[in-house]
Amino acid sequence: MAPLITVVIPTYNHAKFLERALLSVLDQTYANWEALVIDNHSKDNTVEVVKNFNDPRIRLIKIQN
């Protein structure tokens, strides 16, 4: 089933806030969602934070502008 809700989380070097944001999404009672973390090539541990969740509904997309 395709997700009905998409949560978009843009980030750049804000890994310290990213875990809290993703936990907030996970804490919701509604389950038909996906979370897209849009990372503009952060130099912190953003990738590791996303990988630690190990949830297929959470995806990391790297962009560079």
JSON list of C-alpha atoms in Angstrom, two decimals:
[
{"chain": "A", "resi": 1, "resn": "MET", "atom": "CA", "xyz": [0.00, 0.00, 0.00]},
{"chain": "A", "resi": 2, "resn": "ALA", "atom": "CA", "xyz": [1.35, 3.40, -0.96]},
{"chain": "A", "resi": 3, "resn": "PRO", "atom": "CA", "xyz": [1.79, 5.87, 1.91]},
{"chain": "A", "resi": 4, "resn": "LEU", "atom": "CA", "xyz": [-0.99, 8.39, 2.26]},
{"chain": "A", "resi": 5, "resn": "ILE", "atom": "CA", "xyz": [1.07, 10.94, 4.18]},
{"chain": "A", "resi": 6, "resn": "THR", "atom": "CA", "xyz": [4.59, 12.11, 3.31]},
{"chain": "A", "resi": 7, "resn": "VAL", "atom": "CA", "xyz": [6.59, 13.92, 5.96]},
{"chain": "A", "resi": 8, "resn": "VAL", "atom": "CA", "xyz": [9.41, 15.97, 4.43]},
{"chain": "A", "resi": 9, "resn": "ILE", "atom": "CA", "xyz": [12.32, 16.85, 6.70]},
{"chain": "A", "resi": 10, "resn": "PRO", "atom": "CA", "xyz": [14.92, 19.10, 5.04]},
{"chain": "A", "resi": 11, "resn": "THR", "atom": "CA", "xyz": [18.28, 19.16, 6.77]},
{"chain": "A", "resi": 12, "resn": "TYR", "atom": "CA", "xyz": [21.83, 20.43, 6.54]},
{"chain": "A", "resi": 13, "resn": "ASN", "atom": "CA", "xyz": [24.22, 19.68, 9.40]},
{"chain": "A", "resi": 14, "resn": "HIS", "atom": "CA", "xyz": [21.39, 19.27, 11.90]},
{"chain": "A", "resi": 15, "resn": "ALA", "atom": "CA", "xyz": [21.79, 15.62, 12.87]},
{"chain": "A", "resi": 16, "resn": "LYS", "atom": "CA", "xyz": [21.42, 16.61, 16.52]},
{"chain": "A", "resi": 17, "resn": "PHE", "atom": "CA", "xyz": [17.78, 17.57, 15.80]},
{"chain": "A", "resi": 18, "resn": "LEU", "atom": "CA", "xyz": [17.02, 14.89, 13.21]},
{"chain": "A", "resi": 19, "resn": "GLU", "atom": "CA", "xyz": [16.67, 12.00, 15.65]},
{"chain": "A", "resi": 20, "resn": "ARG", "atom": "CA", "xyz": [14.10, 13.93, 17.67]},
{"chain": "A", "resi": 21, "resn": "ALA", "atom": "CA", "xyz": [12.16, 14.85, 14.53]},
{"chain": "A", "resi": 22, "resn": "LEU", "atom": "CA", "xyz": [12.04, 11.25, 13.32]},
{"chain": "A", "resi": 23, "resn": "LEU", "atom": "CA", "xyz": [11.04, 9.97, 16.76]},
{"chain": "A", "resi": 24, "resn": "SER", "atom": "CA", "xyz": [8.17, 12.43, 16.69]},
{"chain": "A", "resi": 25, "resn": "VAL", "atom": "CA", "xyz": [6.96, 10.97, 13.40]},
{"chain": "A", "resi": 26, "resn": "LEU", "atom": "CA", "xyz": [7.30, 7.42, 14.74]},
{"chain": "A", "resi": 27, "resn": "ASP", "atom": "CA", "xyz": [5.30, 8.34, 17.85]},
{"chain": "A", "resi": 28, "resn": "GLN", "atom": "CA", "xyz": [2.20, 9.17, 15.82]},
{"chain": "A", "resi": 29, "resn": "THR", "atom": "CA", "xyz": [-0.68, 6.71, 16.00]},
{"chain": "A", "resi": 30, "resn": "TYR", "atom": "CA", "xyz": [-1.31, 6.88, 12.24]},
{"chain": "A", "resi": 31, "resn": "ALA", "atom": "CA", "xyz": [0.95, 4.37, 10.47]},
{"chain": "A", "resi": 32, "resn": "ASN", "atom": "CA", "xyz": [0.41, 4.93, 6.72]},
{"chain": "A", "resi": 33, "resn": "TRP", "atom": "CA", "xyz": [3.23, 7.45, 6.21]},
{"chain": "A", "resi": 34, "resn": "GLU", "atom": "CA", "xyz": [6.68, 7.85, 4.78]},
{"chain": "A", "resi": 35, "resn": "ALA", "atom": "CA", "xyz": [9.37, 10.26, 5.94]},
{"chain": "A", "resi": 36, "resn": "LEU", "atom": "CA", "xyz": [11.74, 11.78, 3.42]},
{"chain": "A", "resi": 37, "resn": "VAL", "atom": "CA", "xyz": [14.87, 13.27, 4.90]},
{"chain": "A", "resi": 38, "resn": "ILE", "atom": "CA", "xyz": [16.22, 15.67, 2.29]},
{"chain": "A", "resi": 39, "resn": "ASP", "atom": "CA", "xyz": [19.90, 16.23, 3.03]},
{"chain": "A", "resi": 40, "resn": "ASN", "atom": "CA", "xyz": [21.99, 18.87, 1.27]},
{"chain": "A", "resi": 41, "resn": "HIS", "atom": "CA", "xyz": [25.25, 16.89, 1.75]},
{"chain": "A", "resi": 42, "resn": "SER", "atom": "CA", "xyz": [25.68, 17.50, 5.47]},
{"chain": "A", "resi": 43, "resn": "LYS", "atom": "CA", "xyz": [29.12, 17.06, 6.93]},
{"chain": "A", "resi": 44, "resn": "ASP", "atom": "CA", "xyz": [27.83, 15.73, 10.26]},
{"chain": "A", "resi": 45, "resn": "ASN", "atom": "CA", "xyz": [26.41, 12.27, 11.07]},
{"chain": "A", "resi": 46, "resn": "THR", "atom": "CA", "xyz": [23.05, 12.76, 9.37]},
{"chain": "A", "resi": 47, "resn": "VAL", "atom": "CA", "xyz": [23.39, 9.55, 7.33]},
{"chain": "A", "resi": 48, "resn": "GLU", "atom": "CA", "xyz": [24.12, 7.47, 10.44]},
{"chain": "A", "resi": 49, "resn": "VAL", "atom": "CA", "xyz": [21.14, 8.94, 12.29]},
{"chain": "A", "resi": 50, "resn": "VAL", "atom": "CA", "xyz": [18.79, 7.91, 9.46]},
{"chain": "A", "resi": 51, "resn": "LYS", "atom": "CA", "xyz": [20.36, 4.45, 9.12]},
{"chain": "A", "resi": 52, "resn": "ASN", "atom": "CA", "xyz": [19.99, 3.80, 12.85]},
{"chain": "A", "resi": 53, "resn": "PHE", "atom": "CA", "xyz": [16.21, 3.91, 12.52]},
{"chain": "A", "resi": 54, "resn": "ASN", "atom": "CA", "xyz": [16.18, 0.93, 10.14]},
{"chain": "A", "resi": 55, "resn": "ASP", "atom": "CA", "xyz": [12.60, 1.64, 9.10]},
{"chain": "A", "resi": 56, "resn": "PRO", "atom": "CA", "xyz": [11.67, 1.28, 5.41]},
{"chain": "A", "resi": 57, "resn": "ARG", "atom": "CA", "xyz": [9.25, 4.20, 5.73]},
{"chain": "A", "resi": 58, "resn": "ILE", "atom": "CA", "xyz": [12.18, 6.55, 6.40]},
{"chain": "A", "resi": 59, "resn": "ARG", "atom": "CA", "xyz": [14.24, 7.41, 3.34]},
{"chain": "A", "resi": 60, "resn": "LEU", "atom": "CA", "xyz": [17.28, 9.62, 2.91]},
{"chain": "A", "resi": 61, "resn": "ILE", "atom": "CA", "xyz": [17.56, 11.67, -0.25]},
{"chain": "A", "resi": 62, "resn": "LYS", "atom": "CA", "xyz": [20.80, 13.57, -0.84]},
{"chain": "A", "resi": 63, "resn": "ILE", "atom": "CA", "xyz": [20.68, 16.70, -2.95]},
{"chain": "A", "resi": 64, "resn": "GLN", "atom": "CA", "xyz": [23.22, 19.34, -3.77]},
{"chain": "A", "resi": 65, "resn": "ASN", "atom": "CA", "xyz": [22.30, 22.84, -4.75]}
]
